[in-house]
Amino acid sequence: MFTKVCGLRTEADVATAAEAGADAVGFVFAASPRRVDEPTARRLVAATPPSVLTVGVFKDMPTGEVAALARASGVDAVQLHGDYPRSAFDDLLGQGFRLVRATALTPATEVTTGAYGEDMLLLDSPVAGSGERWDLTALTGRPPTGHWLLAGGLTPDNVRAAVTEVAPWGLDVSSGVESSRGVKDHGRIRAFLAAARTT
């Protein structure tokens, strides 16, 4: 099970996630209690083991600015979160980043991974970063295909049930491993990743 721990802000957060077995870590450049600036992101990327994918998370930002920040910070992948059109992904193709398309599930959402040229698809709650669960039964009649990650309201206590229900390729967690908004709880990170490994 591919696992991504998002919204990390300190070297200790990164070390904990990596040591506990995360496959990817995310650094948020969008407006959020978890937001980091480019120098901080660059420092965190440098502290991340090469085996762990580093992901910059962007929302409501022009793709030129996204690419510049991603290059300056050194992340491996770019996650475009929200209503980015297919052309935004076209802008970033061929620039050396892996691409993640992150969106809430609506009747119009394309659930085939790669439909916009992305490497991974992330399906989140309608309010990203809120920790809110969403109705996973919406996936019953239209299961996503390819490398797709489930996000939104996941915690160490409910992740096994969520995986059993919808069988995602991977998982993304942020608020579910926090002691308060924007502050990661290292014990919860370890518990979440341990639970994910046993699903």
mmCIF file of N, CA and C in Angstrom, residues 104-110 142:
data_model
loop_
_atom_site.group_PDB
_atom_site.id
_atom_site.type_symbol
_atom_site.label_atom_id
_atom_site.label_comp_id
_atom_site.label_asym_id
_atom_site.label_seq_id
_atom_site.Cartn_x
_atom_site.Cartn_y
_atom_site.Cartn_z
ATOM 1 N N ALA A 104 -11.825 16.584 -5.429
ATOM 2 C CA ALA A 104 -12.976 15.944 -4.797
ATOM 3 C C ALA A 104 -13.756 15.177 -5.860
ATOM 4 N N LEU A 105 -14.488 14.171 -5.424
ATOM 5 C CA LEU A 105 -15.277 13.370 -6.354
ATOM 6 C C LEU A 105 -16.624 14.034 -6.596
ATOM 7 N N THR A 106 -16.893 14.329 -7.857
ATOM 8 C CA THR A 106 -18.202 14.836 -8.277
ATOM 9 C C THR A 106 -18.680 13.970 -9.441
ATOM 10 N N PRO A 107 -19.933 14.128 -9.859
ATOM 11 C CA PRO A 107 -20.396 13.345 -11.010
ATOM 12 C C PRO A 107 -19.562 13.579 -12.268
ATOM 13 N N ALA A 108 -18.894 14.734 -12.341
ATOM 14 C CA ALA A 108 -18.120 15.056 -13.546
ATOM 15 C C ALA A 108 -16.647 14.669 -13.434
ATOM 16 N N THR A 109 -16.215 14.180 -12.273
ATOM 17 C CA THR A 109 -14.798 13.879 -12.080
ATOM 18 C C THR A 109 -14.354 12.701 -12.936
ATOM 19 N N GLU A 110 -13.275 12.890 -13.651
ATOM 20 C CA GLU A 110 -12.664 11.805 -14.421
ATOM 21 C C GLU A 110 -11.855 10.952 -13.439
ATOM 22 N N ARG A 142 -18.439 3.557 -9.735
ATOM 23 C CA ARG A 142 -17.426 4.079 -10.651
ATOM 24 C C ARG A 142 -16.054 4.034 -9.974
#
